[in-house]
Coordinates of C-alpha atoms in Angstrom, one line a residue:
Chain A
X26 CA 95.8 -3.2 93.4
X27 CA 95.7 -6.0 91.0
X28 CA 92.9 -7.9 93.1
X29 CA 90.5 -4.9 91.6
X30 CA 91.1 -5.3 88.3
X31 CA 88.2 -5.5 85.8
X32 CA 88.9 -8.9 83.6
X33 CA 89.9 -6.6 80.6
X34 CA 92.4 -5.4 82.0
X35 CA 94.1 -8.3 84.2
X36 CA 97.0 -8.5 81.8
X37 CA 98.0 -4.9 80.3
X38 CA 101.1 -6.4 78.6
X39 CA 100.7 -9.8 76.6
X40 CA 103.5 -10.5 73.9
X41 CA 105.4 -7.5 75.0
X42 CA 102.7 -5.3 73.4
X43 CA 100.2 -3.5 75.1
X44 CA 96.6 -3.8 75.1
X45 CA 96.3 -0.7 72.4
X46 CA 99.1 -2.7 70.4
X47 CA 101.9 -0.4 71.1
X48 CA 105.6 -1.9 72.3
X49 CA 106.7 -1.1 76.0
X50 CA 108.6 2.5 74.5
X51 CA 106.4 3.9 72.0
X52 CA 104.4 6.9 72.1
X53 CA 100.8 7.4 71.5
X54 CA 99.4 8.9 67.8
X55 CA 100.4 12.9 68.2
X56 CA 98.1 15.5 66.0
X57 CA 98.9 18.9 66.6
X58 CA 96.9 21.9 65.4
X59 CA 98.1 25.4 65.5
X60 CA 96.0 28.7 65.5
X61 CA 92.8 27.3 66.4
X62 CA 91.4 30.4 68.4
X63 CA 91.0 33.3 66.4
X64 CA 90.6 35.7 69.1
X65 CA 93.6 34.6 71.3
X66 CA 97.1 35.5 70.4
X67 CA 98.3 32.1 70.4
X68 CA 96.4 28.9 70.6
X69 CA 97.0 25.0 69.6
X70 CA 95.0 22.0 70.1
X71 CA 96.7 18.7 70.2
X72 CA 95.4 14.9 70.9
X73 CA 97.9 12.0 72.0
X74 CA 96.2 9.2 71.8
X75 CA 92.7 9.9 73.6
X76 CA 93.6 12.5 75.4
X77 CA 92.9 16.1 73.9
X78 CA 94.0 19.4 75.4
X79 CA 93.2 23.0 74.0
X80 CA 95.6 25.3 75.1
X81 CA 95.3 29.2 74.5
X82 CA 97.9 32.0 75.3
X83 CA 96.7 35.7 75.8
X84 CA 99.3 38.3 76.2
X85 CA 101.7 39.7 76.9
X86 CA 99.2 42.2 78.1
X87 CA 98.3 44.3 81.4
X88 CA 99.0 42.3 85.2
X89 CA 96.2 41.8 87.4
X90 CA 95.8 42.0 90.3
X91 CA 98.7 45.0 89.8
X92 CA 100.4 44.2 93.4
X93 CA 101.3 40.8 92.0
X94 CA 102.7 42.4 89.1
X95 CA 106.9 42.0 88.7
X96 CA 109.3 45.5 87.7
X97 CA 111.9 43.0 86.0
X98 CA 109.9 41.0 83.9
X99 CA 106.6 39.5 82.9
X100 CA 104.8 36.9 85.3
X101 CA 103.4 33.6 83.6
X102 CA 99.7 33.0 84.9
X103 CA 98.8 28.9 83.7
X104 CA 95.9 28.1 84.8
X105 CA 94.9 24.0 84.4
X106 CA 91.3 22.9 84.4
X107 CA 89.2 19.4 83.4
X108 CA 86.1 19.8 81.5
X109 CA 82.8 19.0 83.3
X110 CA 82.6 16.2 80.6
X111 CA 86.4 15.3 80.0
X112 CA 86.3 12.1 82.3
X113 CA 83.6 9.5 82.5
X114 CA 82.3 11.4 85.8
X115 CA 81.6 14.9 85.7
X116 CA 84.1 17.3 86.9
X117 CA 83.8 20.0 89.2
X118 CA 84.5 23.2 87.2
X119 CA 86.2 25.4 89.7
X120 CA 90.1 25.7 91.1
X121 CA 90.7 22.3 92.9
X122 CA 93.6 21.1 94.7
X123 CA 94.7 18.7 92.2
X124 CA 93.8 21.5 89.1
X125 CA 96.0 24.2 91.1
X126 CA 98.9 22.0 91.9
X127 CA 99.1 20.9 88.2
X128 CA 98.8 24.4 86.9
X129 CA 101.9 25.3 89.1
X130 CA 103.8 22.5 88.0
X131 CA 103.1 23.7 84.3
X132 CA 104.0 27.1 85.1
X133 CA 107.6 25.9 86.1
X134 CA 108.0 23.8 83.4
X135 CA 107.3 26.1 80.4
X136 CA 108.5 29.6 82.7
X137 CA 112.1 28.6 83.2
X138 CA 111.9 28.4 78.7
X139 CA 110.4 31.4 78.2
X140 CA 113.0 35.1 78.0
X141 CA 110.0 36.7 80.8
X142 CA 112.6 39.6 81.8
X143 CA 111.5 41.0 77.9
X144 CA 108.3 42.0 79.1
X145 CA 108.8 43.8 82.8
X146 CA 105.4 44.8 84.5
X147 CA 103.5 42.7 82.1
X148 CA 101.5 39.6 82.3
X149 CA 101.1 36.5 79.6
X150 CA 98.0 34.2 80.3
X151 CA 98.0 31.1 79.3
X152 CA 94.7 28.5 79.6
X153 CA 94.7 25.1 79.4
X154 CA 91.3 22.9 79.3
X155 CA 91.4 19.2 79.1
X156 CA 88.9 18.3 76.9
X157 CA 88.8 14.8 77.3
X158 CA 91.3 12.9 80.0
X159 CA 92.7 10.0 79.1
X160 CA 96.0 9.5 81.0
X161 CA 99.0 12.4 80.4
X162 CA 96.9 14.9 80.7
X163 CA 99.8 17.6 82.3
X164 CA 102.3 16.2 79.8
X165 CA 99.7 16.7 77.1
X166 CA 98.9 20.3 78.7
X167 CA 102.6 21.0 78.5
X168 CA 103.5 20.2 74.9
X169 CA 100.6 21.5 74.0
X170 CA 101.2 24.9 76.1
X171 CA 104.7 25.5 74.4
X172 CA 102.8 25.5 71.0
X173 CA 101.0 27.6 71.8
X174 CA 103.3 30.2 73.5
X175 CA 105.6 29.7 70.3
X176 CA 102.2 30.6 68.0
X177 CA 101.7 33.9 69.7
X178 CA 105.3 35.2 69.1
X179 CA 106.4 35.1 72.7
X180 CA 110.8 34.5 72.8
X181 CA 111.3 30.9 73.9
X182 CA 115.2 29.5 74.5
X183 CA 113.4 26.3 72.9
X184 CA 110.1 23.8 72.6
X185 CA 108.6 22.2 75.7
X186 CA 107.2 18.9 75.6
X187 CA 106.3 16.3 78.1
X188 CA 105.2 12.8 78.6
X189 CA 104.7 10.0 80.9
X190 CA 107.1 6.8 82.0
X191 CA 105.7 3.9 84.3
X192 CA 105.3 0.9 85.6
X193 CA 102.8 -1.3 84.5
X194 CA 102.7 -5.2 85.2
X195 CA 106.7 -4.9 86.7
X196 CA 107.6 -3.6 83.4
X197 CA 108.5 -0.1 81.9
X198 CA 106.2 2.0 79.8
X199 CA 106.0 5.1 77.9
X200 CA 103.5 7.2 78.2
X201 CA 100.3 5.4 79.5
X202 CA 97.1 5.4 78.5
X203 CA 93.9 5.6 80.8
X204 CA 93.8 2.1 82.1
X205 CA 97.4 1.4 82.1
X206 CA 97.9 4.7 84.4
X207 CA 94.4 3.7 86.8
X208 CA 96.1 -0.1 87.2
X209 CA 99.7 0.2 86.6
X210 CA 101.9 0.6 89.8
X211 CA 104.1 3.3 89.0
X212 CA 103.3 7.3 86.5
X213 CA 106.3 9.3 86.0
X214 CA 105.3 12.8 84.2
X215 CA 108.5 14.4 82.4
X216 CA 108.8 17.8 80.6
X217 CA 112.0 18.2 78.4
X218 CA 113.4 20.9 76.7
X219 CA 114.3 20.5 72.8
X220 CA 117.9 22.0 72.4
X221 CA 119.7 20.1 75.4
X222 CA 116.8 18.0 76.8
X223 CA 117.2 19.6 80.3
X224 CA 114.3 18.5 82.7
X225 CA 111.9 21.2 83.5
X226 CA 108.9 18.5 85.1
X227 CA 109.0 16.0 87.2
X228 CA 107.1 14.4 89.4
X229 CA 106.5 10.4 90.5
X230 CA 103.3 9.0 91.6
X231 CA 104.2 5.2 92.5
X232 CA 107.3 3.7 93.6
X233 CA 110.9 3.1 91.5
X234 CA 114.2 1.6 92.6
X235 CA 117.1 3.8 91.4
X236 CA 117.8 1.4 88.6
X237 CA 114.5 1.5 87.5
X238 CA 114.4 5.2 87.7
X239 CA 117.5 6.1 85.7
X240 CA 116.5 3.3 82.9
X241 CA 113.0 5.6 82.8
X242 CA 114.8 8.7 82.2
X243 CA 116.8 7.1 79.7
X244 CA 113.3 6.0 77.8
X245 CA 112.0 9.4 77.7
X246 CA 115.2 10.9 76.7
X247 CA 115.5 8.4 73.4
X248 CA 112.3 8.4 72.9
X249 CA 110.6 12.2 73.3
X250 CA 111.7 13.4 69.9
X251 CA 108.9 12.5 67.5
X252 CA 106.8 14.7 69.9
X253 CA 109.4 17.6 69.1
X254 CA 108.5 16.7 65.5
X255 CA 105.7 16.8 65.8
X256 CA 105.3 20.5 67.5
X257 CA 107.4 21.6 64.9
X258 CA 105.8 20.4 62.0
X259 CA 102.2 21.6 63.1
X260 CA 103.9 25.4 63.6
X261 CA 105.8 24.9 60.2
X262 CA 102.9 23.7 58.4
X263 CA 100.2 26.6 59.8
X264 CA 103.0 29.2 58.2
X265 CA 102.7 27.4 55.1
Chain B
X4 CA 103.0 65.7 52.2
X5 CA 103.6 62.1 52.4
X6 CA 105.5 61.3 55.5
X7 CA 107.3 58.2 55.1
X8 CA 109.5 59.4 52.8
X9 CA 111.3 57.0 51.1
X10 CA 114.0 57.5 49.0
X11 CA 114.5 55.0 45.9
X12 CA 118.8 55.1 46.2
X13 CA 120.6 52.9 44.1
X14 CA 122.2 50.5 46.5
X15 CA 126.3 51.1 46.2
X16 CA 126.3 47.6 48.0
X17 CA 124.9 45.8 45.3
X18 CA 127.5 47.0 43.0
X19 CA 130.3 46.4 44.6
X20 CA 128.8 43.1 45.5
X21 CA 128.0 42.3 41.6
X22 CA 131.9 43.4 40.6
X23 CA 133.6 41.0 43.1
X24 CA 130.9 38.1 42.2
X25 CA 132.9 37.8 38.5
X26 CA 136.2 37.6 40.5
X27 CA 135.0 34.9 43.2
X28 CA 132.2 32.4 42.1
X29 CA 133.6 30.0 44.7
X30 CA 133.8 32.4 47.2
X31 CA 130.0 32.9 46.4
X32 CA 129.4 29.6 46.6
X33 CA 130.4 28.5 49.4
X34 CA 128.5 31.6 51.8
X35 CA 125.4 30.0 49.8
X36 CA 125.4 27.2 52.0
X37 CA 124.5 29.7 55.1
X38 CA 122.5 32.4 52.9
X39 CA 118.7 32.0 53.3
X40 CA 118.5 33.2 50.1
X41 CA 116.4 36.0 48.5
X42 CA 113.4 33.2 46.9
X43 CA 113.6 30.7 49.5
X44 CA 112.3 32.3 53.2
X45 CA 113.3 29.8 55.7
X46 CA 110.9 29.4 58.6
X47 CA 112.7 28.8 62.0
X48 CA 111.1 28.1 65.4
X49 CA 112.2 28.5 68.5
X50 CA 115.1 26.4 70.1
X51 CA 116.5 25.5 66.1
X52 CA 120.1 25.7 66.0
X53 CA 120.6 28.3 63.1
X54 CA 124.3 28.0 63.4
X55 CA 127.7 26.6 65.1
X56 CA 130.2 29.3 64.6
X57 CA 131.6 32.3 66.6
X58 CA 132.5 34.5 63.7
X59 CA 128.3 35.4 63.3
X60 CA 126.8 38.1 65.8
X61 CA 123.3 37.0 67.0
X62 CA 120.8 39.4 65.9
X63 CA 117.3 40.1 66.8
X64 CA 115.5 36.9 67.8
X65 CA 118.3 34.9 68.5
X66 CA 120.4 33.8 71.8
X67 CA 124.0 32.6 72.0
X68 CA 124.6 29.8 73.8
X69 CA 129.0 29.0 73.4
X70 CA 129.4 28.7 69.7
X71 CA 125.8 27.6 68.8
X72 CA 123.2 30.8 67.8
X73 CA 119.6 29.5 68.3
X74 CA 116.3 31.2 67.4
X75 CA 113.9 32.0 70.2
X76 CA 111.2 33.1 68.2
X77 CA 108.9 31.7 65.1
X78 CA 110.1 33.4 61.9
X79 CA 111.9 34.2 58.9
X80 CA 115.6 33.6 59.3
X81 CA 117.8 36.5 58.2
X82 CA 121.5 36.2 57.4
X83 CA 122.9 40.0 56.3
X84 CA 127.0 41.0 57.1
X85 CA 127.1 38.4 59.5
X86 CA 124.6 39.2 61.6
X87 CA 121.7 36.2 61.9
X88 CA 118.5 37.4 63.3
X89 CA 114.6 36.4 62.9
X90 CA 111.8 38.1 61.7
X91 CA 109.4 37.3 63.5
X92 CA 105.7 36.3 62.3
X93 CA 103.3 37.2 65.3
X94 CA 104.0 38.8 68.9
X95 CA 103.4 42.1 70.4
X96 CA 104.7 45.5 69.3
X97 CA 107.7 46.5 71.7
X98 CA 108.2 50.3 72.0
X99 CA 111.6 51.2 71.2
X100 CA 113.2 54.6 71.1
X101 CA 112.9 56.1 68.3
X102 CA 110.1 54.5 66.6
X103 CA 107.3 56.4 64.9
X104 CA 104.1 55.0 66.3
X105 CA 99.9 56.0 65.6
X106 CA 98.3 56.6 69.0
X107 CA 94.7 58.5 70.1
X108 CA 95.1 60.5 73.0
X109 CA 93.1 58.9 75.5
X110 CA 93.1 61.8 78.2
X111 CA 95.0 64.8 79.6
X112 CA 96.7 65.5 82.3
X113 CA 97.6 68.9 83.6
X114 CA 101.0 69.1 82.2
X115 CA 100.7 66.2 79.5
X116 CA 98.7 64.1 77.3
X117 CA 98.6 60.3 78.0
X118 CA 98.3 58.0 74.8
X119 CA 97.0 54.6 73.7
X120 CA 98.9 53.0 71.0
X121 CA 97.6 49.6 71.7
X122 CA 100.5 48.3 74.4
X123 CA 99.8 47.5 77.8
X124 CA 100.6 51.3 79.4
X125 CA 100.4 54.2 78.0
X126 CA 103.0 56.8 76.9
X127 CA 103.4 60.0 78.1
X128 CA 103.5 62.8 75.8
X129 CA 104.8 65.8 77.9
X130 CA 104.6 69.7 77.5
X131 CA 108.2 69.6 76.8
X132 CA 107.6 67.2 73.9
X133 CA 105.3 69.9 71.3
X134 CA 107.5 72.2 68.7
X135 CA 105.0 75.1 70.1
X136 CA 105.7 76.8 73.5
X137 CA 103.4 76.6 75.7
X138 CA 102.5 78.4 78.9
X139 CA 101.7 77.5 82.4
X140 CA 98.4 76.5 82.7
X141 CA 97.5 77.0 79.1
X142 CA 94.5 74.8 78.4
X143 CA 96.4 71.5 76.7
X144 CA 92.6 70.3 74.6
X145 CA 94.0 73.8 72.5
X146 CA 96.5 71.1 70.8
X147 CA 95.4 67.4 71.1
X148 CA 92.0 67.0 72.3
X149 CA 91.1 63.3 73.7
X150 CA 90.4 61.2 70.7
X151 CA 93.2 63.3 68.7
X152 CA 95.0 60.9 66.2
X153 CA 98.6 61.5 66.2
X154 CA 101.5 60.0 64.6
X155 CA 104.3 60.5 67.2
X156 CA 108.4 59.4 67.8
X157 CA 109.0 57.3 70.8
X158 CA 111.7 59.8 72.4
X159 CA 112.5 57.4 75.4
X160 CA 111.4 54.2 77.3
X161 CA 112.8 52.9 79.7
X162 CA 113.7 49.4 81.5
X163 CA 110.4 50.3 83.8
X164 CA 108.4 50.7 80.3
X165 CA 107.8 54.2 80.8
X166 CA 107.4 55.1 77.6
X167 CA 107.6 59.0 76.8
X168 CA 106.5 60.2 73.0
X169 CA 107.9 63.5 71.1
X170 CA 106.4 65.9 68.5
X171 CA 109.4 67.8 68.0
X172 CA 109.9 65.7 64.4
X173 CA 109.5 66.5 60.6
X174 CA 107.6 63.4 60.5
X175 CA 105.7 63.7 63.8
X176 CA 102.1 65.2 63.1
X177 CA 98.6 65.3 64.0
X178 CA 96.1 63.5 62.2
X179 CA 92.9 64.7 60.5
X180 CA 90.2 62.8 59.3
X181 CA 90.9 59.6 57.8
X182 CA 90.7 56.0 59.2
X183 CA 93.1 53.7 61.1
X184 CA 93.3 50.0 60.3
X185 CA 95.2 47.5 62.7
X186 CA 97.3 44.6 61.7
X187 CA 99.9 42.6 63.7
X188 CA 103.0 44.5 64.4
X189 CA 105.6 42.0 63.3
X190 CA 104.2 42.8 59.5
X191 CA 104.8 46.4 59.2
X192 CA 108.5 45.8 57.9
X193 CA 106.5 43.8 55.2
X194 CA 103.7 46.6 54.8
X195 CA 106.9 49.0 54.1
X196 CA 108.6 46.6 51.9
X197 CA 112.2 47.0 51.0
X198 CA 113.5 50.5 51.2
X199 CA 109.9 51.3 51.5
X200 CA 108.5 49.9 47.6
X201 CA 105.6 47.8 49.0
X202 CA 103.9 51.3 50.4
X203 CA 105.0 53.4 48.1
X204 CA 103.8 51.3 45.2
X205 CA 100.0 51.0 47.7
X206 CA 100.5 55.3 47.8
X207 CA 101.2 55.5 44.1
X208 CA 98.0 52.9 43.1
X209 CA 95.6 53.7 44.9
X210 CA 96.6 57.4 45.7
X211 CA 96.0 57.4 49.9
X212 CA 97.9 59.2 52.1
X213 CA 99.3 56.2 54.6
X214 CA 100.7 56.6 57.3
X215 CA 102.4 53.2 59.1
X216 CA 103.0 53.5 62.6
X217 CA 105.4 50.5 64.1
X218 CA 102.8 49.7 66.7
X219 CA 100.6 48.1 63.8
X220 CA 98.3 50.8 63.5
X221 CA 97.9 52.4 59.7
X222 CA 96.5 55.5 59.0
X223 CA 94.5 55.4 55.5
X224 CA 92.9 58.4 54.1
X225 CA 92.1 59.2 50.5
X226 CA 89.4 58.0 47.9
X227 CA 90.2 54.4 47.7
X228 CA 90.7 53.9 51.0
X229 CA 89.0 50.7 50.5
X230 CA 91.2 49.4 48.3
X231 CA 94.6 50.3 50.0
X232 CA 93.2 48.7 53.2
X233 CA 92.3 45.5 51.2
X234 CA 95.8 45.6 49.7
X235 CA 97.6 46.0 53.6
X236 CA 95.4 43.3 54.5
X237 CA 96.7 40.9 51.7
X238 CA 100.3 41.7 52.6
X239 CA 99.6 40.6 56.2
X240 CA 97.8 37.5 55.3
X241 CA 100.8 36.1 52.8
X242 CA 103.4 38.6 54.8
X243 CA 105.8 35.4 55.2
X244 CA 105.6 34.3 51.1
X245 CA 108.0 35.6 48.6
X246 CA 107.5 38.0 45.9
X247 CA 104.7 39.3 47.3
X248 CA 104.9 43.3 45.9
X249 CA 104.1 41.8 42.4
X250 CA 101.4 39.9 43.7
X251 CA 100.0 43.1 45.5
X252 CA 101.0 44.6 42.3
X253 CA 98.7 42.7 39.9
X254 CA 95.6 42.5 42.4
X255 CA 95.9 46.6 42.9
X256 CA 95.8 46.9 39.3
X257 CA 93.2 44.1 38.7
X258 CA 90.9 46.1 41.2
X259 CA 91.8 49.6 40.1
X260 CA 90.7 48.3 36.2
X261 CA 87.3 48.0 37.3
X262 CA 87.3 51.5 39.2
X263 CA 89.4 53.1 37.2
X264 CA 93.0 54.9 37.9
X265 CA 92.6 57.9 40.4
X266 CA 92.4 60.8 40.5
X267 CA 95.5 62.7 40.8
X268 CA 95.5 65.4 43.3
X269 CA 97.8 68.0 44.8
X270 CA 99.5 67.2 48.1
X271 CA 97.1 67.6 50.2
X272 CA 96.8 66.8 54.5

């Protein structure tokens, strides 16, 4: 892995800072905007770092297809998707296997937040495009998602937001950036809850031993709230 | 015939309330700490604690969790007799029984009249559910034609969101002419104000027959319909600041200036 390196990145941590001058468990500059799409019921744009996610919620309105439609409560439809011109390469547009699994994941992380048995029969849409990747993008999706949800009125038990923890150069990180995440060893997306900081994402790409695994969590866990902050002070300042 | 009708009453509440304030300042003072306040309209998102006590009942927008009450929605926080709840500032209408709603009948069927009030299905508004009798297989256009504007009571829904709609109500009628504006349903309890002064003071002004349906939809008719739509607009735009029927106030009679007052008619459909 290392041997492929390009020479600007053959050392991503010198001095204990990394190469965009952040210490090993900071975050990356948040801006949050709420209410950027008119015609959806809920939308927020948000961009950690380089990264930059729109994310839009439509509903609660009519199911379809009606035979996947629930009698107890409403059914949370996520769907994922990379820009043609979000990466360096063009993308596919289109459903993909890595867009679909992501879009699942999402689902499950901001459905088990959301009071759904408050709307039986009906359905709540809720689109998120990547418009440029840069590392994080489902955390980034996620955070950005609950915004949005919380912008078009629809009962949440609490915020969602996610980032990253890994290993890059043997050493712990908070959420990575693009080249940290293509040449680091380890990416550990995590969605947390506001109120309790219950888990609702997880998933590991890249190898831990438990100790380094429990340390991560504990990152995260100290370290997620200015993101919280800064959820809530993009929805409090768009009601100003 | 105005159908909201709102009765000014002189609020018994108050005056008790003002007698004990001379007895107990400090009793006053300390329930400040966890009154919003009348000025001040606290904005609360969901997942904020709003408060760690078991002697408060959560209200509308809230969820218990042991002895914490949290918010789950974004909106005012409301603190009245120990009940917290949140008014909330965007979402979908949610038929309840018992609301009055504006719908267009959208078609018929042979023994009812379906309706679109801008939710997801549409309610039902049966044979049963008219103050006239009518007959088997009596031609149902006779009442409410499709397109028919009516302002209707939500007589039942239930957990499957079947939503079934009544006529058989002082208030309940069918509307002619006029025009139908649509803001977001959470701001109709601002549209109606307090006790109903924010639309009475629009009727008074502007001198439109308005009709405010809880689904959002607001039926407008009169010369300055123009004006009283402008004026509902306003109050959803700045729905969430404070002292807003003086600000409507001014601008209605900052507009109506230029116009001039109007006319005064009798009551009239």
């Amino acid at each position: 892995m290392g041997s492929d390196r390009p020479k600007k990145y053959e050392k991503l941590i010198i001095n204990n800072k990394r190469l965009d001058g952040r210490t090993l468990d900071e975050l990356r500059p948040v801006k949050i905007e709420v209410g950027v799409i008119p015609s959806a019921d809920g939308s927020a744009y948000i961009e950690i770092g380089n990264t930059k996610v729109l994310a839009a919620v439509h509903g609660p309105k009519e199911m379809f297809p009606k035979h996947q439609m629930n009698e107890n409560r409403a059914v949370l439809n996520v769907r994922y998707a990379m820009l043609p011109f979000s990466t360096t390469e063009r993308v596919r547009p289109g459903p993909s296997r890595r867009s679909n699994e992501i879009s699942k994941v999402t689902r499950h992380a901001l459905e088990s937040v959301i009071f759904l048995e408050e709307f039986p029969r009906l359905a709540i849409n809720l689109t998120l495009d990547i418009i440029q990747a840069d590392a994080g993008t489902r955390a980034t999706a996620i955070t950005a998602g609950a915004v949005a949800l919380a912008h078009a009125g629809i009962p949440m038990k609490s915020l969602v937001a996610a980032t990253a923890v890994g290993k890059i150069d043997g050493k712990l990180a908070l959420d990575l950036n693009g080249p940290e995440d293509n040449f680091g060893e380890t990416d550990m997306p995590i969605a947390m809850t506001s109120t309790d900081k219950n888990i609702t994402l997880l998933q590991m790409d890249g190898d831990f031993t438990k100790e380094e695994f429990k340390k991560a969590l504990g990152i995260v866990k100290n370290s997620i709230e200015p993101l919280f902050e800064a959820q809530r002070k993009a929805l409090q300042d768009y009601y100003k | 015939m105005t159908n909201i009708k709102i009765i000014p009453k002189k609020d018994k509440k108050e005056e008790i309330k003002k007698e004990t304030v001379d007895n107990s300042t400090d009793k006053e003072n300390k329930t400040k700490d966890i009154d919003t306040g009348k000025k001040a309209n606290k904005i609360v998102l969901p997942g904020d604690e709003l408060i760690k006590s078991i002697d408060y009942i959560a209200g509308h927008g809230t969820y218990r969790e042991g002895n914490k009450i949290y918010s789950k929605l974004s909106g005012i926080l409301k603190n009245r007799d120990h009940v917290i709840s949140v008014i909330p500032l965007a979402g979908k209408y949610v038929p309840k029984a018992r609301d009055f709603i504006i719908g267009e009948v959208s078609y018929i069927t042979f023994s009812n009249w379906k309706v679109d009030f801008g939710y997801p299905s549409e309610a039902t508004l049966p044979m049963l559910g008219v103050p006239e009798y009518i007959e088997n297989g009596v031609d149902l256009t006779k009442y409410y034609k499709r397109g028919d504007l009516i302002f209707a009571a939500i007589s039942s829904v239930t957990k499957g969101m079947i939503i079934q709609l009544t006529m058989k109500d002082k208030k309940a009628r069918k509307l002619y002419s006029g025009k139908v504006i649509f803001i977001s349903s959470p701001k109709v309890p601002r549209v109606i104000g307090k006790e109903g002064t924010m639309i009475s003071m629009i009727k008074n002004k502007t001198g439109c027959i308005i009709n405010v349906g809880q689904n959002g939809w607001i039926w407008i008719k009169g010369d300055n319909e123009a004006l009283a739509t402008k004026a509902i607009k306003m109050v959803e735009q700045y729905s969430h600041k404070s002292g807003l029927t003086n600000m409507i106030s001014d601008f209605l009679d900052k507009e109506l200036k230029k116009v001039g007052p109007p006319e005064k008619k009798g009551e009239q459909r």
